[in-house]
Amino acid sequence: MAGLGKFLIRRGLTFIPTLIGVTLIVFIIAYVIPANPVRAWAGGEKASQAAIEMIKKEYHLDQPWYDQYWFLVKGLFTNSLLDPLNQEPVFNNIGNRFIVTFQLALFAFFFVILIGLPLGIISALKRNSATDMTLRIIALIFISTPIYVIAYLFIWLFFIHWNATTLAGIPPGPPHTITHIPVIDDILTLDWSNFVQQVERFWLPGFTLGIAAAGVLMRFTRNSFLEAYSRDSTLFLKAKGVPKSRLYRHVLKNALVPVITILALQFGGLLAGTPITETIFNLPGIGLYALQAIMYLDFPALIGVTFLYAIVFVTANLIADILYVIIDPRVRL
Amino acid sequence: MPEPIVEIKNLSVYFYTYAGVVKAIEDVSFDIYRGETLALVGETGCGKSVTSRAITKLIESPGKIVNGQVIYHRDDGSTVDLLKLSDEGIREIRGNEIAYIFQDPHSSLDPLYTVGYQIGEAMEVHGKVRNIKEGIAKAVNILREVLIPDPENRVKNYPHELSGGMKQRVVIGIGVANNPRLLIADEPTTALDVTVQAQILELLNELKRKYNATVLLITHNLGVVAETAQRVVVMYAGKVVEIGTVDQIFHNPLHPYTTALLRAVPNPLGKIEKLESIPGTVPNLITPPKGCRFHPRCPFAEERCRKEVPKLKEIEPGHFVACHRY
């Protein structure tokens, strides 16, 4: 594990071009849209010319594009970029919403792993049997059913029929905050009553959001496991007289390497998939905020959200890279 | 009279594929004598590897051992049919009394574990050491035995940190870790550099002498056969065509296929105008030729060869051939 610090620094440096790239692309897209955001921000068709001029000046819209970009990025890093719709700094608007969304994605991710990994492995172990067939069909249903169908089906089942969840409001976090993500803080501070409240509110939306990704992970794990199983090294383990359970341990470890990549990508995908889930389950998250920002041509907000998503995405990939290093000795730092 | 360690009797292995049933080997019988090096030769796809793996039931689906017996004679004189053993029974023999060395060392080792772990594991699963820690400690001695320099540090290396020759030494180390009675080496030098091949063969010969083991050497390299083996089994298209001592096979080959195979080896001393080859191609084993499987490529083929399957006949002591000409 020598050199992990160096590796982290080097990987950290690659964050910079990634983030510049992401913000630049969003900026360029916003810049080339033939709409006039200023009029929208100033209040639509009835906006006075004076107000428009003022907003133009405030957001450097009368300046060349690089100056505008610099103004946006500087604003993001100093949190001085104001949301034109309510004159609050962008990250103040995003903050609490992001916590809701992040927690939602965490729940979804939990279900993805809980469902996808074991069922994928069972499917591989019982390959080409009735069990395997059934599991593969279930995975296909998970993947291909639209999320709004699953969501309302689950609400009907778990809320209306069995009353196993709450659908209104957001339970407050625990009194003692460490990471600002309520469930994580609950676990860290052993606050089980608040933990139960959070789970009651978030498990169903998380389950709904995660189910498609769980289907993908199931099939991927199955194939990865079978691929690892069919290698010569597995036959050689058998020729060595290694018992089944231990043989599967080798296979599983080999199969896990590509699965980690998929998991990291899926975490990013879950974050991006939240708007529909948040709308249906009435969660005040960032997905809804981003959708509204798009509708109102609220580019400062949009660039803030994208920036945050990008950070989460590259962090998830960084964690995947670190896991690689731990599992696979061929990956050197 | 040499005493057999393994008798293979009427062994047939089929692969049930979508294209049809591939009769990979059919009615294969030969003995392996205690203490000898027996070479199993033939072209790629003739069933050498399948035969060697079927000895300890190492046949994966869609393959199936459909017929035959593999009688194993233990050191204490008792015998057992390996094909009738339970999964656990055969597992206790694999890697312990009968060990394997595979062809490609780059793919036989698990890339995620150190070589010391993988050698130690071979001993641990057969109860030769109490735990993996002790196994890894003992692996140092094994690495030294297979002539890997600096074994104390190499034991902590991962397979990708070693060269091909080194990896094959590790694989051989795994093979001999439990002092096996029979070592099955499946083309142990094919995937290696020519300069390393001789070293690996030398190592195998030395370990065989030291442990007084029996070796079944699978190869298509007749030079290797002449150098290391005492007896030879020649296979063609899933059948045994000739069995004899190295002397008998090289100086008095009886089967037209053996003759052709020997002719195809270039003589490095003479000037070679053209490489000899055997006309025709290896038959499809889903619908193998009727009668003698070699008849479509055989210069001496006659009516009988197309209809009747030739049986192995002993022509001189220890020299068997399956051909209608004798």
XYZ file of C-alpha atoms in Angstrom:
659
model
C 0.000 0.000 0.000
C 3.053 2.223 -0.148
C 2.518 5.387 -2.100
C -1.200 5.637 -1.432
C -0.723 9.260 -0.388
C 1.109 10.059 -3.614
C -1.563 8.270 -5.586
C -4.306 10.279 -3.885
C -2.525 13.537 -4.646
C -2.019 12.548 -8.274
C -5.637 11.471 -8.604
C -6.714 14.621 -6.814
C -4.936 16.680 -9.431
C -6.914 14.989 -12.183
C -10.030 16.373 -10.500
C -9.108 19.841 -11.676
C -9.284 19.296 -15.444
C -12.411 17.149 -14.968
C -14.214 19.872 -13.061
C -13.066 22.573 -15.481
C -14.297 20.420 -18.347
C -17.682 19.754 -16.772
C -18.401 23.372 -15.874
C -17.122 24.576 -19.236
C -19.383 22.200 -21.135
C -22.439 23.240 -19.133
C -21.492 26.871 -19.602
C -21.059 26.476 -23.338
C -24.406 24.717 -23.633
C -26.031 27.526 -21.677
C -24.174 30.113 -23.734
C -25.245 28.793 -27.121
C -28.922 28.376 -26.215
C -30.755 30.986 -28.243
C -32.880 32.012 -25.294
C -32.497 35.228 -23.425
C -32.139 34.259 -19.764
C -31.991 37.837 -18.576
C -35.547 38.567 -19.585
C -36.688 35.412 -17.799
C -34.791 36.352 -14.655
C -36.065 39.898 -14.718
C -39.674 38.724 -14.740
C -40.592 37.753 -18.304
C -42.127 39.908 -21.058
C -43.059 42.791 -18.765
C -39.497 43.296 -17.499
C -38.293 46.853 -17.672
C -35.248 47.743 -19.753
C -33.513 49.147 -16.682
C -33.899 45.913 -14.738
C -32.555 43.941 -17.672
C -29.512 46.184 -17.940
C -28.887 45.834 -14.220
C -28.989 42.045 -14.314
C -26.748 42.009 -17.380
C -24.170 44.004 -15.499
C -24.460 41.952 -12.315
C -23.867 38.623 -14.106
C -21.269 40.021 -16.527
C -23.553 39.103 -19.434
C -22.356 42.122 -21.362
C -18.777 40.837 -21.169
C -17.022 38.324 -23.476
C -17.666 34.615 -22.804
C -14.410 33.883 -20.935
C -15.140 36.665 -18.505
C -18.609 35.245 -17.945
C -17.201 31.793 -17.360
C -14.608 33.089 -14.938
C -17.300 35.010 -13.090
C -19.381 31.833 -12.712
C -16.534 29.599 -11.582
C -15.151 32.169 -9.155
C -18.648 32.571 -7.773
C -18.942 28.828 -7.238
C -15.699 28.544 -5.301
C -16.399 31.563 -3.088
C -20.132 30.818 -2.896
C -20.792 34.387 -4.014
C -22.772 33.357 -7.090
C -26.357 34.379 -6.478
C -29.357 32.480 -7.729
C -31.142 35.132 -9.829
C -34.533 33.816 -8.788
C -34.192 34.393 -5.045
C -30.897 36.275 -4.661
C -29.440 33.606 -2.343
C -25.979 32.143 -2.943
C -26.401 29.039 -5.131
C -24.883 26.611 -2.654
C -27.152 27.862 0.128
C -30.102 26.836 -2.039
C -28.491 23.524 -2.898
C -27.140 22.572 0.549
C -30.121 21.035 2.327
C -31.583 19.692 -0.885
C -28.370 17.944 -1.715
C -28.403 16.186 1.663
C -31.849 14.772 0.873
C -30.778 13.609 -2.564
C -27.506 12.162 -1.361
C -29.281 10.227 1.354
C -31.808 8.982 -1.196
C -28.981 7.802 -3.448
C -27.322 6.096 -0.479
C -30.488 4.142 0.286
C -30.850 3.233 -3.371
C -27.207 2.154 -3.509
C -27.707 0.008 -0.438
C -30.565 -1.812 -2.155
C -28.594 -2.120 -5.390
C -25.823 -3.971 -3.583
C -28.156 -5.923 -1.304
C -30.223 -7.218 -4.229
C -27.843 -7.176 -7.170
C -24.742 -8.874 -5.782
C -26.192 -11.927 -4.014
C -28.840 -12.649 -6.633
C -26.240 -12.282 -9.385
C -23.988 -14.757 -7.618
C -26.843 -17.213 -7.028
C -27.758 -16.881 -10.692
C -24.181 -17.730 -11.690
C -23.854 -20.641 -9.275
C -27.098 -22.176 -10.565
C -26.383 -21.242 -14.157
C -28.854 -22.430 -16.766
C -31.202 -23.839 -14.128
C -34.796 -22.796 -13.466
C -33.578 -20.565 -10.608
C -31.150 -18.811 -12.931
C -33.864 -18.318 -15.541
C -36.291 -16.880 -13.005
C -33.676 -14.515 -11.595
C -32.675 -13.348 -15.044
C -36.267 -12.620 -15.946
C -36.720 -10.711 -12.679
C -33.609 -8.691 -13.475
C -34.972 -7.918 -16.917
C -38.267 -6.749 -15.410
C -36.375 -4.543 -12.938
C -34.357 -2.988 -15.730
C -37.147 -2.435 -18.188
C -40.074 -1.264 -16.052
C -40.300 2.541 -16.028
C -39.587 4.002 -12.619
C -42.958 5.805 -12.367
C -44.799 2.505 -12.841
C -42.754 0.804 -10.145
C -43.078 3.831 -7.877
C -46.886 3.948 -7.918
C -47.109 0.179 -7.646
C -44.931 0.273 -4.552
C -46.858 3.197 -3.043
C -50.082 1.273 -3.526
C -48.559 -1.836 -1.968
C -46.411 -0.519 0.853
C -48.221 2.698 1.762
C -51.879 2.112 1.044
C -52.063 -1.624 1.703
C -49.442 -2.353 4.337
C -48.761 1.117 5.657
C -45.070 0.322 5.888
C -43.677 3.750 5.098
C -44.270 7.472 5.527
C -44.635 9.714 2.525
C -44.768 13.257 3.909
C -42.201 15.611 5.325
C -38.559 15.008 6.049
C -37.562 13.824 9.512
C -34.966 16.150 11.052
C -31.435 14.858 11.370
C -29.921 13.806 14.677
C -28.987 16.615 17.071
C -25.280 15.849 16.800
C -24.038 16.333 13.239
C -20.724 15.056 11.902
C -21.137 14.453 8.173
C -24.485 16.294 7.803
C -25.945 13.182 6.174
C -28.596 12.118 8.753
C -28.374 8.314 8.361
C -24.599 8.300 8.522
C -24.636 10.557 11.580
C -27.231 8.288 13.193
C -24.972 5.296 12.732
C -21.909 7.195 13.949
C -23.663 8.554 17.034
C -25.711 5.364 17.574
C -28.964 7.374 17.485
C -31.264 4.490 16.626
C -34.617 6.244 17.078
C -33.692 8.885 14.519
C -32.198 6.171 12.321
C -35.544 4.370 12.272
C -37.330 7.611 11.343
C -34.938 8.207 8.448
C -35.295 4.624 7.239
C -39.099 4.776 7.404
C -39.140 7.835 5.191
C -36.383 6.904 2.755
C -36.455 3.146 2.258
C -39.238 3.034 -0.305
C -38.000 5.840 -2.559
C -34.502 4.362 -2.288
C -35.784 0.914 -3.180
C -37.708 2.332 -6.138
C -34.760 4.328 -7.384
C -32.317 1.448 -6.970
C -34.288 -1.358 -8.504
C -33.275 -0.806 -12.132
C -29.620 -0.509 -11.204
C -30.001 -3.647 -9.076
C -31.200 -5.509 -12.170
C -28.202 -4.304 -14.146
C -25.833 -5.267 -11.344
C -27.445 -8.719 -11.086
C -26.792 -9.538 -14.704
C -23.354 -7.990 -14.643
C -22.331 -9.896 -11.507
C -23.605 -13.136 -13.005
C -21.586 -12.699 -16.190
C -18.506 -11.504 -14.375
C -18.673 -14.487 -12.025
C -19.092 -16.936 -14.897
C -16.251 -15.328 -16.806
C -13.961 -15.668 -13.794
C -15.184 -19.235 -13.257
C -14.331 -20.288 -16.801
C -10.704 -19.198 -16.548
C -7.824 -21.673 -16.609
C -6.822 -20.593 -13.138
C -10.121 -21.958 -11.809
C -9.499 -25.339 -13.431
C -6.000 -25.294 -11.997
C -7.440 -24.656 -8.524
C -9.607 -27.720 -9.024
C -6.584 -29.697 -10.176
C -4.886 -28.593 -6.950
C -7.707 -30.195 -4.988
C -9.143 -26.942 -3.640
C -12.618 -27.525 -2.132
C -15.661 -25.853 -3.675
C -16.187 -23.154 -1.048
C -12.609 -22.001 -1.306
C -12.684 -22.190 -5.094
C -15.676 -19.860 -5.115
C -13.805 -17.439 -2.878
C -11.105 -17.161 -5.544
C -13.689 -16.787 -8.299
C -15.656 -14.168 -6.385
C -12.611 -12.026 -5.744
C -11.722 -12.142 -9.440
C -15.304 -11.375 -10.427
C -15.454 -8.382 -8.111
C -12.851 -6.334 -9.969
C -15.116 -5.284 -12.875
C -18.174 -5.134 -10.589
C -16.559 -2.287 -8.638
C -16.371 -0.143 -11.760
C -20.038 -0.674 -12.443
C -20.930 0.189 -8.854
C -19.068 3.485 -9.029
C -20.777 4.414 -12.285
C -24.141 3.353 -10.889
C -23.798 5.612 -7.884
C -23.427 8.571 -10.222
C -26.332 7.299 -12.279
C -28.532 7.057 -9.184
C -27.887 10.716 -8.354
C -28.828 11.737 -11.861
C -31.971 9.605 -11.727
C -33.450 11.283 -8.670
C -35.790 13.946 -10.191
C -38.641 11.513 -10.951
C -38.316 9.685 -7.646
C -38.197 12.952 -5.721
C -41.287 14.231 -7.480
C -43.322 11.076 -6.881
C -42.254 10.613 -3.279
C -42.412 14.309 -2.493
C -38.825 14.671 -1.379
C -37.368 18.212 -1.507
C -34.152 17.141 -3.208
C -31.754 18.578 -5.688
C -33.238 16.751 -8.689
C -36.390 18.797 -8.560
C -34.355 21.959 -8.057
C -32.257 21.146 -11.138
C -35.376 20.559 -13.220
C -36.793 23.917 -12.183
C -33.466 25.573 -12.936
C -33.633 24.180 -16.470
C -37.200 25.423 -16.920
C -36.410 28.953 -15.745
C -33.095 29.137 -17.616
C -31.473 29.554 -14.216
C -27.911 28.931 -15.372
C -26.087 29.824 -12.146
C -28.145 27.237 -10.280
C -27.679 24.716 -13.056
C -23.932 25.104 -13.125
C -23.854 24.763 -9.333
C -25.816 21.492 -9.439
C -23.694 20.113 -12.252
C -20.558 21.050 -10.390
C -21.739 19.162 -7.337
C -22.777 16.100 -9.364
C -19.379 16.110 -11.036
C -17.636 16.166 -7.667
C -19.718 13.229 -6.429
C -19.080 11.337 -9.648
C -15.313 11.754 -9.635
C -15.199 10.963 -5.913
C -17.140 7.737 -6.483
C -14.659 6.809 -9.198
C -11.762 7.659 -6.939
C -13.159 5.329 -4.286
C -13.498 2.634 -6.961
C -9.853 3.148 -7.925
C -8.756 2.806 -4.321
C -10.774 -0.410 -3.995
C -9.066 -1.701 -7.142
C -5.693 -1.135 -5.585
C -6.768 -3.044 -2.499
C -8.206 -6.020 -4.420
C -6.036 -6.294 -7.505
C -2.257 -6.311 -7.048
C -1.760 -5.685 -10.771
C -3.142 -2.193 -10.386
C -0.174 -0.237 -9.169
C -0.308 3.193 -7.680
C 7.359 -57.010 -15.534
C 6.785 -53.299 -14.908
C 4.071 -52.559 -12.438
C 1.316 -50.116 -13.423
C 0.402 -47.103 -11.280
C -2.605 -46.137 -13.405
C -4.531 -48.289 -15.848
C -6.820 -46.418 -18.204
C -9.450 -48.725 -19.684
C -11.886 -47.938 -22.506
C -12.112 -44.274 -21.558
C -14.558 -42.187 -23.611
C -15.295 -38.501 -23.117
C -17.977 -36.678 -25.097
C -18.776 -32.967 -25.227
C -22.439 -32.165 -25.685
C -22.382 -28.930 -27.688
C -25.063 -27.157 -29.716
C -23.340 -28.265 -32.910
C -23.591 -31.902 -31.863
C -21.852 -34.485 -29.701
C -18.095 -34.117 -29.978
C -16.512 -37.493 -29.359
C -13.299 -36.037 -27.980
C -11.808 -39.361 -26.974
C -13.176 -42.817 -27.586
C -12.172 -46.149 -26.142
C -8.772 -44.980 -24.962
C -6.757 -47.599 -23.049
C -3.174 -47.560 -21.850
C -1.177 -48.135 -18.681
C 1.200 -45.818 -16.916
C 4.019 -47.699 -15.204
C 5.389 -46.798 -11.828
C 8.461 -44.589 -12.030
C 8.458 -44.017 -15.792
C 7.970 -40.930 -17.886
C 5.241 -41.681 -20.349
C 4.782 -39.286 -23.249
C 1.356 -38.722 -24.758
C 1.801 -37.273 -28.225
C -0.437 -36.153 -31.054
C -1.655 -33.095 -32.892
C -3.611 -30.289 -31.289
C -7.186 -31.405 -30.674
C -6.461 -35.134 -30.707
C -7.644 -35.558 -27.118
C -4.350 -35.596 -25.203
C -5.401 -32.996 -22.661
C -8.908 -34.398 -22.328
C -7.452 -37.841 -21.608
C -5.101 -36.490 -18.977
C -7.817 -34.466 -17.282
C -10.340 -37.299 -17.336
C -7.938 -39.326 -15.167
C -9.099 -37.296 -12.146
C -12.548 -36.405 -13.536
C -11.451 -32.838 -14.341
C -13.980 -32.607 -17.155
C -16.233 -29.547 -17.090
C -19.741 -29.324 -18.483
C -20.676 -29.734 -21.369
C -18.076 -32.522 -21.302
C -18.903 -35.875 -19.799
C -16.990 -39.074 -19.137
C -19.365 -41.533 -20.749
C -17.460 -44.750 -20.297
C -14.333 -46.313 -18.904
C -12.286 -47.004 -15.827
C -9.175 -45.435 -14.372
C -7.625 -47.933 -11.970
C -5.189 -46.268 -9.606
C -2.700 -48.441 -7.699
C -1.786 -46.895 -4.384
C 1.652 -47.347 -2.839
C 0.199 -49.791 -0.285
C -1.020 -52.107 -3.031
C -4.745 -51.241 -2.857
C -6.522 -50.198 -6.035
C -9.372 -47.794 -6.708
C -11.379 -46.753 -9.784
C -10.944 -42.973 -9.785
C -13.993 -42.429 -11.959
C -16.220 -44.030 -9.325
C -15.000 -41.818 -6.477
C -17.222 -39.136 -4.927
C -16.444 -35.447 -5.482
C -14.727 -35.278 -2.115
C -12.887 -38.554 -2.720
C -11.402 -37.383 -6.014
C -10.623 -33.937 -4.566
C -8.424 -35.592 -1.936
C -6.427 -37.260 -4.709
C -6.127 -34.228 -7.007
C -3.076 -32.149 -6.315
C -2.074 -34.622 -3.648
C -1.425 -38.069 -5.112
C -2.024 -37.027 -8.712
C -0.947 -33.466 -9.486
C -1.108 -31.385 -12.630
C 1.024 -28.837 -14.405
C -0.890 -26.899 -17.017
C 0.244 -25.532 -20.312
C 0.045 -21.775 -19.861
C 1.549 -20.472 -16.626
C 0.209 -16.994 -17.400
C -3.344 -18.194 -16.970
C -3.008 -21.054 -14.493
C -2.178 -18.859 -11.520
C -4.726 -16.644 -9.784
C -3.536 -13.061 -10.376
C -4.937 -11.796 -7.080
C -2.917 -13.977 -4.690
C 0.806 -14.169 -3.995
C 2.669 -17.182 -5.326
C 3.508 -18.155 -1.749
C -0.185 -18.201 -0.895
C -0.983 -20.346 -3.920
C 1.729 -22.898 -3.124
C 0.786 -22.891 0.557
C -2.865 -23.336 -0.348
C -2.054 -26.561 -2.216
C -0.615 -27.987 1.001
C -3.286 -26.522 3.262
C -6.250 -28.024 1.375
C -4.705 -31.478 1.761
C -3.987 -31.039 5.443
C -0.218 -31.062 5.001
C 0.089 -27.839 6.972
C -2.109 -26.505 9.758
C -2.812 -23.111 8.260
C -1.932 -20.906 5.311
C 0.806 -19.134 7.289
C 2.697 -22.361 7.740
C 2.023 -23.160 4.085
C 3.575 -19.902 2.934
C 6.592 -20.533 5.152
C 7.027 -23.949 3.544
C 6.515 -22.449 0.094
C 9.929 -20.788 0.471
C 11.573 -24.221 0.432
C 9.536 -25.283 -2.557
C 10.529 -22.166 -4.483
C 14.128 -22.960 -3.666
C 13.619 -26.481 -4.969
C 12.253 -25.272 -8.295
C 15.352 -23.070 -8.532
C 13.809 -19.668 -8.084
C 16.442 -17.239 -6.859
C 15.809 -15.259 -3.679
C 12.817 -17.396 -2.595
C 12.351 -15.534 0.719
C 11.285 -12.440 -1.200
C 9.757 -14.116 -4.255
C 7.230 -15.848 -2.038
C 5.556 -12.470 -1.537
C 5.392 -11.725 -5.270
C 2.229 -11.761 -7.323
C 2.196 -13.786 -10.557
C 2.386 -10.694 -12.770
C 5.668 -9.759 -11.147
C 7.341 -12.927 -12.466
C 8.471 -13.939 -15.943
C 6.803 -16.778 -17.842
C 9.550 -19.254 -16.949
C 9.380 -18.246 -13.280
C 5.612 -18.614 -13.279
C 5.896 -22.111 -14.720
C 8.402 -22.934 -11.980
C 5.784 -21.780 -9.468
C 3.158 -23.960 -11.171
C 5.586 -26.895 -11.000
C 6.156 -26.025 -7.352
C 2.418 -26.252 -6.748
C 2.441 -29.579 -8.594
C 5.184 -31.133 -6.457
C 4.162 -29.433 -3.183
C 2.482 -32.558 -1.845
C 5.010 -35.039 -3.226
C 2.593 -36.606 -5.737
C 2.910 -40.174 -6.981
C 1.856 -39.197 -10.495
C 2.612 -35.824 -12.038
C 0.656 -34.950 -15.160
C 2.448 -32.281 -17.162
C 0.176 -30.935 -19.910
C 2.476 -29.331 -22.477
C 4.485 -27.648 -19.730
C 6.814 -25.826 -22.108
C 4.549 -24.894 -25.020
C 3.762 -21.384 -23.790
C 7.376 -20.600 -22.931
C 10.360 -19.138 -24.659
C 12.492 -21.760 -26.407
C 15.492 -20.922 -24.232
C 13.428 -21.499 -21.088
C 11.882 -24.757 -22.334
C 15.020 -26.810 -21.818
C 15.462 -25.470 -18.278
C 11.897 -26.380 -17.354
C 12.271 -29.927 -18.760
C 15.558 -30.339 -16.915
C 13.823 -29.234 -13.708
C 10.980 -31.693 -14.250
C 13.396 -34.570 -14.812
C 15.355 -33.688 -11.710
C 12.270 -33.420 -9.501
C 10.988 -36.716 -10.855
C 14.240 -38.441 -9.890
C 14.255 -36.816 -6.489
C 10.678 -37.676 -5.571
C 10.710 -40.990 -7.407
C 7.476 -39.904 -9.080
C 5.802 -41.072 -12.254
C 5.291 -38.493 -14.997
C 2.708 -38.354 -17.741
C 4.088 -35.822 -20.194
C 1.743 -34.449 -22.786
C 3.434 -32.842 -25.723
C 3.441 -32.481 -29.458
C 7.167 -31.923 -29.495
C 8.891 -35.173 -30.492
C 12.277 -33.763 -29.529
C 11.036 -33.437 -25.961
C 9.771 -37.015 -26.091
C 13.135 -38.419 -27.200
C 14.911 -36.527 -24.444
C 12.687 -37.208 -21.458
C 10.372 -40.191 -21.945
C 10.809 -43.946 -21.735
C 7.544 -44.880 -23.422
C 5.201 -43.165 -25.854
C 1.462 -43.250 -26.500
C 0.503 -41.800 -29.894
C -3.045 -40.469 -30.247
C -4.934 -39.478 -33.340
C -8.443 -37.973 -33.472
C -9.416 -39.200 -30.020
C -8.003 -42.725 -30.330
C -4.760 -44.393 -29.327
C -2.999 -45.538 -32.513
C 0.329 -46.770 -31.207
C 2.076 -47.506 -27.911
C 5.722 -48.430 -27.497
C 9.061 -47.610 -25.978
C 10.824 -44.520 -27.257
C 13.208 -46.807 -29.128
C 10.384 -48.752 -30.772
C 8.461 -45.628 -31.775
C 11.433 -43.743 -33.180
C 13.217 -46.621 -34.901
C 10.367 -48.899 -35.844
C 7.171 -46.854 -36.146
C 4.341 -49.107 -37.268
C 1.280 -46.895 -37.682
C 1.229 -44.779 -40.851
C 0.299 -41.753 -38.715
C 3.332 -42.209 -36.433
C 5.543 -42.562 -39.481
C 4.151 -39.401 -41.001
C 4.464 -37.528 -37.683
C 8.145 -38.473 -37.396
C 8.801 -37.445 -40.982
C 7.291 -34.028 -40.256
C 10.061 -33.277 -37.724
C 12.766 -31.342 -39.540
C 16.317 -32.586 -39.146
C 18.428 -29.607 -38.078
C 21.579 -31.157 -39.542
C 20.381 -31.451 -43.123
C 19.401 -28.752 -45.579
C 15.633 -28.539 -45.754
C 13.996 -27.751 -49.073
C 10.450 -28.176 -47.926
C 8.779 -28.961 -44.596
C 7.028 -32.319 -44.632
C 3.396 -32.312 -43.705
C 0.641 -34.881 -43.418
C -1.846 -34.419 -46.272
C -5.451 -33.703 -45.361
C -6.837 -32.217 -42.161
C -7.728 -33.416 -38.710
C -11.234 -34.902 -38.868
C -14.259 -33.307 -37.296
C -14.975 -35.258 -34.139
C -18.747 -34.762 -34.292
C -18.917 -37.149 -37.238
C -15.535 -38.901 -37.215
C -14.596 -41.079 -40.203
C -15.980 -44.595 -39.979
C -13.583 -47.470 -39.468
C -10.033 -46.312 -38.865
C -10.153 -42.577 -38.168
C -6.915 -42.028 -40.070
C -8.051 -43.681 -43.319
C -8.897 -40.458 -45.252
C -5.280 -39.310 -44.856
C -3.607 -42.708 -44.984
C -1.581 -43.673 -48.098
C -2.226 -47.376 -47.397
C -5.966 -47.156 -46.860
C -8.004 -50.034 -48.232
C -11.633 -51.118 -48.132
C -11.367 -52.713 -44.697
C -10.023 -49.490 -43.132
C -13.204 -47.643 -44.120
C -15.461 -50.130 -42.381
C -13.753 -51.765 -39.467
C -12.297 -50.053 -36.421
C -8.794 -51.478 -35.877
C -7.987 -52.818 -32.408
C -4.695 -52.392 -30.556
C -2.508 -55.435 -31.245
C 0.798 -56.313 -29.639
C 3.291 -56.730 -32.449
C 6.436 -57.129 -30.369
C 6.748 -57.095 -26.555
C 5.400 -53.759 -25.324
C 4.744 -52.418 -28.838
C 1.045 -52.023 -29.677
C -0.535 -50.645 -32.833
C -4.090 -50.142 -34.039
C -3.806 -50.707 -37.776
C -5.181 -53.293 -40.190
C -1.814 -53.684 -41.895
C -0.491 -55.743 -38.996
